[in-house]
């Protein structure tokens, strides 16, 4: 039985560990293609990102891929170019998790795969297959 009285919301460090575990469960072939992608966890997107994405509230965005995806010719970095990054936003993910019947680990995996999928220009079907292989 879970001791709900002493439990705390997962911290940023907890989320980083969840993301690392989710990434480790992804198929090896997929992970090999992700070389150089940096995964970051923050509580919320910054104001500039919220405005750029047209979000009404800070809870509207669960994750984001920033960079030049492979589908856009980003296989090699140019001088001065930041690395491709996937952002996972802890508080919006927790809010979504509270409203749905999905485990937190599978939700983090879903957001991670979806955002990395943008890096490759994958279809929804491709991303669903990768998630299924990670389960």
Coordinates of N, CA and C in Angstrom, one line a residue:
X1 N 0.8 -1.2 0.0 CA 0.0 0.0 0.0 C 0.9 1.2 0.0
X2 N 0.5 2.3 -0.8 CA 1.3 3.5 -0.9 C 1.0 4.4 0.3
X3 N 2.0 5.0 0.9 CA 1.8 5.9 2.0 C 1.6 7.3 1.5
X4 N 0.4 7.7 1.1 CA 0.1 8.9 0.5 C 0.4 10.1 1.4
X5 N 0.4 9.9 2.7 CA 0.6 11.0 3.7 C 2.0 11.6 3.5
X6 N 3.0 10.8 3.3 CA 4.3 11.2 3.2 C 4.9 11.5 1.8
X7 N 4.0 11.3 0.8 CA 4.5 11.5 -0.6 C 4.5 13.0 -0.9
X8 N 5.5 13.3 -1.8 CA 5.6 14.7 -2.3 C 5.5 14.6 -3.8
X9 N 5.2 15.7 -4.5 CA 5.2 15.7 -5.9 C 6.6 15.5 -6.4
X10 N 6.8 14.8 -7.5 CA 8.1 14.6 -8.1 C 8.8 15.9 -8.4
X11 N 10.1 16.0 -7.9 CA 10.9 17.2 -8.1 C 11.4 17.2 -9.6
X12 N 12.1 18.3 -9.9 CA 12.8 18.4 -11.2 C 13.8 17.2 -11.3
X13 N 14.5 16.9 -10.3 CA 15.5 15.8 -10.3 C 14.8 14.5 -10.5
X14 N 13.6 14.3 -9.9 CA 12.8 13.1 -10.1 C 12.4 12.9 -11.5
X15 N 12.0 14.1 -12.1 CA 11.5 14.1 -13.5 C 12.7 13.8 -14.4
X16 N 13.9 14.3 -14.1 CA 15.1 14.0 -14.9 C 15.3 12.5 -14.9
X17 N 15.2 11.9 -13.7 CA 15.4 10.5 -13.6 C 14.3 9.7 -14.4
X18 N 13.1 10.2 -14.3 CA 12.0 9.6 -15.1 C 12.3 9.6 -16.6
X19 N 12.8 10.8 -17.1 CA 13.1 11.0 -18.5 C 14.3 10.1 -18.9
X20 N 15.3 10.0 -18.0 CA 16.4 9.2 -18.3 C 16.0 7.7 -18.4
X21 N 15.1 7.3 -17.5 CA 14.7 5.9 -17.6 C 13.8 5.7 -18.8
X22 N 12.9 6.6 -19.1 CA 12.1 6.5 -20.3 C 13.0 6.4 -21.6
X23 N 14.0 7.3 -21.6 CA 14.9 7.3 -22.8 C 15.7 5.9 -22.9
X24 N 16.1 5.4 -21.7 CA 16.8 4.1 -21.7 C 16.0 2.9 -22.2
X25 N 14.6 3.1 -22.0 CA 13.7 2.0 -22.5 C 13.4 2.1 -24.0
X26 N 13.7 3.2 -24.6 CA 13.4 3.3 -26.1 C 14.3 2.3 -26.8
X27 N 13.8 1.9 -28.0 CA 14.5 0.9 -28.8 C 16.0 1.5 -29.1
X28 N 16.9 0.6 -29.1 CA 18.3 1.0 -29.3 C 18.6 1.7 -30.6
X29 N 17.9 1.2 -31.6 CA 18.1 1.8 -32.9 C 17.6 3.3 -32.9
X30 N 16.5 3.5 -32.2 CA 16.0 4.9 -32.1 C 17.0 5.8 -31.3
X31 N 17.5 5.3 -30.2 CA 18.4 6.0 -29.3 C 19.7 6.3 -30.1
X32 N 20.1 5.4 -30.9 CA 21.4 5.6 -31.7 C 21.2 6.8 -32.6
X33 N 20.0 7.0 -33.1 CA 19.7 8.2 -34.0 C 19.6 9.5 -33.3
X34 N 19.5 9.4 -32.0 CA 19.2 10.6 -31.1 C 20.5 11.3 -30.7
X35 N 21.7 10.8 -31.1 CA 22.9 11.3 -30.6 C 23.0 12.8 -30.7
X36 N 23.4 13.4 -29.6 CA 23.5 14.9 -29.6 C 22.2 15.6 -29.1
X37 N 21.1 14.9 -29.0 CA 19.9 15.6 -28.5 C 20.0 15.7 -27.0
X38 N 19.8 16.9 -26.5 CA 19.9 17.2 -25.1 C 18.4 17.2 -24.5
X39 N 18.2 16.5 -23.4 CA 16.9 16.5 -22.8 C 17.0 17.4 -21.5
X40 N 16.1 18.4 -21.4 CA 16.1 19.3 -20.3 C 14.7 19.2 -19.6
X41 N 14.6 19.4 -18.3 CA 13.4 19.4 -17.6 C 13.3 20.7 -16.9
X42 N 12.2 21.4 -17.0 CA 11.9 22.7 -16.3 C 10.5 22.6 -15.8
X43 N 10.2 23.5 -14.8 CA 8.8 23.5 -14.3 C 7.8 24.0 -15.3
X44 N 8.1 25.0 -16.0 CA 7.2 25.6 -17.0 C 8.0 26.1 -18.2
X45 N 7.4 26.3 -19.4 CA 8.1 27.0 -20.5 C 8.2 28.5 -20.1
X46 N 9.3 29.1 -20.7 CA 9.4 30.6 -20.4 C 8.4 31.4 -21.2
X47 N 8.3 32.6 -20.8 CA 7.2 33.5 -21.4 C 7.4 33.6 -22.9
X48 N 8.6 33.7 -23.4 CA 8.8 33.8 -24.8 C 8.3 32.6 -25.6
X49 N 8.6 31.4 -25.0 CA 8.1 30.1 -25.6 C 6.6 30.1 -25.6
X50 N 6.0 30.5 -24.5 CA 4.5 30.5 -24.4 C 3.9 31.4 -25.4
X51 N 4.5 32.6 -25.6 CA 4.0 33.5 -26.6 C 4.2 33.0 -28.0
X52 N 5.4 32.4 -28.3 CA 5.7 31.9 -29.6 C 4.8 30.7 -30.0
X53 N 4.4 29.9 -29.0 CA 3.6 28.7 -29.3 C 2.1 29.1 -29.2
X54 N 1.7 30.3 -28.8 CA 0.3 30.7 -28.8 C -0.4 30.1 -27.6
X55 N 0.3 29.8 -26.5 CA -0.3 29.2 -25.3 C -1.1 30.2 -24.5
X56 N -2.3 29.8 -24.1 CA -3.1 30.6 -23.2 C -2.7 30.6 -21.8
X57 N -2.2 29.5 -21.3 CA -1.7 29.3 -19.9 C -0.3 28.6 -20.0
X58 N 0.4 28.7 -18.9 CA 1.7 27.9 -18.8 C 1.5 26.4 -18.8
X59 N 0.2 26.0 -18.6 CA 0.0 24.5 -18.5 C -0.4 23.9 -19.9
X60 N -0.4 24.7 -20.9 CA -0.8 24.3 -22.2 C 0.3 23.4 -23.0
X61 N 1.5 23.5 -22.5 CA 2.6 22.9 -23.2 C 3.3 21.9 -22.3
X62 N 3.3 20.6 -22.7 CA 3.9 19.5 -21.9 C 5.4 19.3 -22.3
X63 N 5.7 19.6 -23.5 CA 7.1 19.4 -24.0 C 7.3 20.2 -25.3
X64 N 8.6 20.3 -25.7 CA 8.9 21.0 -26.9 C 10.3 20.6 -27.4
X65 N 10.3 20.4 -28.7 CA 11.6 20.2 -29.4 C 12.1 21.6 -29.9
X66 N 13.3 21.9 -29.6 CA 13.9 23.2 -30.1 C 15.2 22.8 -30.9
X67 N 15.3 23.3 -32.1 CA 16.5 23.0 -32.8 C 16.2 22.8 -34.3
X68 N 17.1 22.2 -35.0 CA 16.9 21.9 -36.4 C 16.8 20.4 -36.5
X69 N 15.6 19.9 -36.8 CA 15.5 18.5 -36.9 C 16.1 17.9 -38.1
X70 N 16.3 16.6 -38.0 CA 16.9 15.9 -39.2 C 16.0 16.0 -40.4
X71 N 14.7 16.1 -40.2 CA 13.9 16.3 -41.4 C 14.1 17.7 -42.1
X72 N 14.7 18.6 -41.3 CA 15.0 20.0 -41.9 C 16.4 20.1 -42.2
X73 N 17.2 19.0 -42.3 CA 18.6 19.1 -42.7 C 19.5 19.4 -41.5
X74 N 19.2 19.0 -40.3 CA 20.0 19.3 -39.1 C 20.9 18.2 -38.7
X75 N 21.3 17.4 -39.6 CA 22.2 16.2 -39.2 C 23.6 16.7 -38.7
X76 N 24.1 17.8 -39.2 CA 25.3 18.3 -38.8 C 25.2 19.7 -38.2
X77 N 25.8 20.0 -37.1 CA 25.7 21.3 -36.5 C 26.6 22.3 -37.2
X78 N 26.1 23.5 -37.2 CA 26.8 24.6 -37.8 C 27.5 25.4 -36.7
X79 N 28.5 26.1 -37.0 CA 29.2 26.9 -36.0 C 28.2 27.9 -35.3
X80 N 28.2 27.9 -34.0 CA 27.4 28.8 -33.3 C 26.0 28.3 -33.0
X81 N 25.7 27.1 -33.6 CA 24.3 26.5 -33.4 C 24.2 25.8 -32.1
X82 N 23.1 26.0 -31.4 CA 22.9 25.3 -30.1 C 22.5 23.9 -30.5
X83 N 22.8 23.0 -29.5 CA 22.4 21.6 -29.8 C 20.8 21.5 -29.8
X84 N 20.4 20.4 -30.6 CA 18.9 20.2 -30.5 C 18.6 19.7 -29.1
X85 N 17.4 20.3 -28.7 CA 17.0 20.0 -27.3 C 15.5 19.6 -27.2
X86 N 15.2 18.7 -26.3 CA 13.9 18.4 -25.9 C 13.6 18.9 -24.5
X87 N 12.6 19.7 -24.4 CA 12.2 20.2 -23.1 C 11.0 19.5 -22.6
X88 N 11.0 19.0 -21.4 CA 9.9 18.4 -20.7 C 9.5 19.4 -19.6
X89 N 8.2 19.7 -19.5 CA 7.7 20.7 -18.5 C 7.0 20.0 -17.4
X90 N 7.6 20.0 -16.2 CA 7.1 19.2 -15.1 C 5.7 19.5 -14.6
X91 N 5.4 20.8 -14.4 CA 4.1 21.1 -13.8 C 3.0 20.9 -14.8
X92 N 3.1 21.2 -16.1 CA 2.0 20.8 -17.0 C 1.8 19.3 -17.1
X93 N 2.9 18.6 -17.1 CA 2.8 17.1 -17.2 C 2.1 16.6 -15.9
X94 N 2.5 17.1 -14.7 CA 1.8 16.7 -13.5 C 0.3 17.0 -13.6
X95 N 0.0 18.2 -14.1 CA -1.4 18.6 -14.2 C -2.2 17.7 -15.1
X96 N -1.6 17.3 -16.3 CA -2.2 16.4 -17.2 C -2.4 15.0 -16.6
X97 N -1.3 14.6 -15.9 CA -1.4 13.3 -15.2 C -2.5 13.2 -14.2
X98 N -2.7 14.3 -13.5 CA -3.8 14.3 -12.4 C -5.2 14.2 -13.1
X99 N -5.3 14.6 -14.3 CA -6.6 14.6 -15.0 C -6.9 13.3 -15.8
X100 N -5.9 12.4 -16.0 CA -6.0 11.3 -16.9 C -5.6 10.0 -16.2
X101 N -6.1 8.9 -16.7 CA -5.7 7.6 -16.1 C -4.6 7.0 -16.9
X102 N -3.4 7.5 -16.7 CA -2.2 7.1 -17.3 C -1.1 7.2 -16.3
X103 N -0.2 6.2 -16.3 CA 0.9 6.3 -15.3 C 1.8 7.5 -15.7
X104 N 2.5 8.0 -14.7 CA 3.4 9.2 -14.9 C 4.5 8.7 -15.8
X105 N 5.1 7.5 -15.6 CA 6.2 7.1 -16.4 C 5.8 7.0 -17.9
X106 N 4.6 6.4 -18.1 CA 4.2 6.3 -19.6 C 3.9 7.7 -20.2
X107 N 3.4 8.6 -19.4 CA 3.2 10.0 -19.9 C 4.5 10.6 -20.2
X108 N 5.5 10.5 -19.3 CA 6.8 11.1 -19.6 C 7.4 10.5 -20.9
X109 N 7.2 9.2 -21.0 CA 7.7 8.5 -22.2 C 7.0 9.0 -23.5
X110 N 5.7 9.2 -23.4 CA 4.9 9.7 -24.5 C 5.4 11.1 -24.9
X111 N 5.5 12.0 -24.0 CA 6.0 13.3 -24.3 C 7.4 13.3 -24.9
X112 N 8.3 12.5 -24.3 CA 9.6 12.4 -24.8 C 9.7 11.9 -26.2
X113 N 9.0 10.8 -26.5 CA 9.0 10.2 -27.8 C 8.3 11.2 -28.8
X114 N 7.3 11.8 -28.4 CA 6.6 12.8 -29.3 C 7.6 13.9 -29.7
X115 N 8.3 14.5 -28.7 CA 9.2 15.6 -29.0 C 10.4 15.1 -29.8
X116 N 11.0 14.0 -29.5 CA 12.1 13.5 -30.2 C 11.6 13.1 -31.7
X117 N 10.4 12.7 -31.8 CA 9.8 12.4 -33.1 C 9.8 13.6 -34.0
X118 N 9.7 14.8 -33.4 CA 9.8 16.0 -34.3 C 11.2 16.1 -34.8
X119 N 12.2 15.7 -34.1 CA 13.6 15.7 -34.5 C 13.7 14.9 -35.8
X120 N 13.0 13.8 -35.9 CA 13.1 12.9 -37.0 C 12.1 13.1 -38.1
X121 N 11.0 13.9 -37.8 CA 9.9 14.1 -38.7 C 9.1 12.8 -38.8
X122 N 8.9 12.1 -37.7 CA 8.2 10.9 -37.6 C 6.7 11.1 -37.7
X123 N 6.0 10.1 -38.2 CA 4.5 10.2 -38.1 C 4.0 9.8 -36.8
X124 N 2.7 10.0 -36.5 CA 2.1 9.6 -35.2 C 2.2 8.1 -35.1
X125 N 2.0 7.4 -36.2 CA 2.0 5.9 -36.2 C 3.4 5.4 -35.8
X126 N 4.5 6.0 -36.4 CA 5.8 5.7 -36.0 C 6.1 5.9 -34.5
X127 N 5.6 7.0 -34.0 CA 5.9 7.3 -32.6 C 5.1 6.4 -31.7
X128 N 3.9 6.0 -32.1 CA 3.1 5.0 -31.3 C 3.9 3.7 -31.2
X129 N 4.5 3.3 -32.4 CA 5.2 2.0 -32.4 C 6.4 2.1 -31.5
X130 N 7.1 3.2 -31.5 CA 8.3 3.4 -30.6 C 7.8 3.3 -29.1
X131 N 6.8 4.0 -28.8 CA 6.2 3.9 -27.4 C 5.9 2.5 -27.0
X132 N 5.2 1.8 -27.9 CA 4.8 0.4 -27.6 C 6.1 -0.5 -27.4
X133 N 7.1 -0.2 -28.1 CA 8.4 -1.0 -28.0 C 9.0 -0.7 -26.6
X134 N 8.8 0.5 -26.1 CA 9.4 0.9 -24.8 C 8.6 0.4 -23.6
X135 N 7.4 0.0 -23.8 CA 6.6 -0.5 -22.7 C 7.0 -1.8 -22.1

